[in-house]
Coordinates of C-alpha atoms in Angstrom, one line a residue:
X1 CA -114.1 212.1 87.4
X2 CA -111.3 210.5 85.8
X3 CA -109.2 210.0 89.0
X4 CA -112.3 208.6 90.7
X5 CA -112.8 205.9 87.9
X6 CA -109.1 205.3 88.1
X7 CA -109.1 204.6 91.9
X8 CA -112.0 202.2 91.5
X9 CA -110.4 200.4 88.6
X10 CA -107.4 200.0 90.9
X11 CA -109.2 198.9 93.9
X12 CA -111.4 196.4 91.9
X13 CA -108.3 194.9 90.7
X14 CA -106.6 194.9 93.9
X15 CA -110.0 193.0 95.3
X16 CA -109.7 190.4 92.4
X17 CA -106.3 189.9 93.3
X18 CA -106.8 189.6 97.0
X19 CA -109.8 187.0 96.1
X20 CA -107.5 185.1 93.7
X21 CA -104.7 184.7 96.1
X22 CA -107.6 183.6 99.1
X23 CA -109.0 181.0 96.5
X24 CA -105.4 179.6 95.7
X25 CA -104.5 179.4 99.6
X26 CA -107.5 177.5 100.4
X27 CA -107.3 175.1 97.5
X28 CA -103.7 174.5 98.7
X29 CA -104.9 173.8 102.1
X30 CA -107.5 171.2 100.9
X31 CA -105.2 169.3 98.6
X32 CA -102.3 169.5 101.3
X33 CA -104.9 168.6 104.0
X34 CA -106.2 165.5 102.2
X35 CA -102.9 164.2 101.6
X36 CA -102.2 164.5 105.2
X37 CA -105.7 163.0 106.1
X38 CA -106.0 161.3 109.5
X39 CA -108.3 158.5 110.5
X40 CA -110.6 161.3 112.2
X41 CA -111.3 162.5 108.9
X42 CA -112.0 159.2 107.0
X43 CA -115.5 158.5 106.5
X44 CA -116.3 154.7 106.9
X45 CA -119.3 153.2 104.9
X46 CA -118.1 149.5 104.5
X47 CA -116.8 149.3 108.0
X48 CA -113.9 147.0 109.2
X49 CA -110.9 146.9 111.2
X50 CA -107.0 146.5 111.0
X51 CA -104.6 143.8 112.2
X52 CA -100.9 144.3 112.3
X53 CA -98.1 141.6 113.1
X54 CA -96.6 143.6 115.8
X55 CA -100.4 144.1 117.6
X56 CA -101.0 140.2 117.9
X57 CA -104.7 139.5 118.4
X58 CA -105.8 143.2 118.1
X59 CA -108.6 144.3 115.9
X60 CA -107.7 148.0 115.6
X61 CA -110.2 150.5 114.7
X62 CA -110.2 151.7 111.0
X63 CA -111.7 151.2 107.8
X64 CA -108.8 152.7 105.7
X65 CA -105.1 152.1 105.7
X66 CA -104.5 155.8 106.8
X67 CA -105.7 154.4 110.0
X68 CA -103.1 152.2 110.7
X69 CA -100.7 152.8 113.6
X70 CA -97.6 154.6 112.4
X71 CA -95.5 151.9 113.9
X72 CA -97.7 149.0 112.7
X73 CA -95.9 146.4 110.7
X74 CA -97.6 144.1 108.2
X75 CA -100.8 145.8 108.7
X76 CA -103.8 144.3 106.8
X77 CA -107.3 146.0 106.4
X78 CA -110.2 143.6 106.9
X79 CA -113.5 145.2 105.4
X80 CA -116.9 144.2 106.6
X81 CA -117.5 142.7 102.9
X82 CA -114.8 140.1 103.5
X83 CA -112.1 141.5 101.3
X84 CA -108.6 142.4 102.5
X85 CA -106.0 144.8 101.7
X86 CA -102.3 145.0 102.8
X87 CA -101.5 148.6 104.0
X88 CA -98.1 149.7 102.7
X89 CA -96.0 152.5 104.6
X90 CA -96.4 155.7 103.0

């Protein structure tokens, strides 16, 4: 009877440690995933486009600076509300 209780207690502790490890791993993926967000994951409510000096005359898709091309220089985010924001390199 005591052996069974010890085994159950050990099993429950192992399950809790495994669950905690799983939660920490998932949390890390979410945090680092947000830091590495791509334009595919950006939800646009306000709408807009991006212009870059080395893409003259082009209105590039995107409503967040994360959507600017990696090789873009002097990129500016133009929102449908009329506001503009300079995109800085990450």
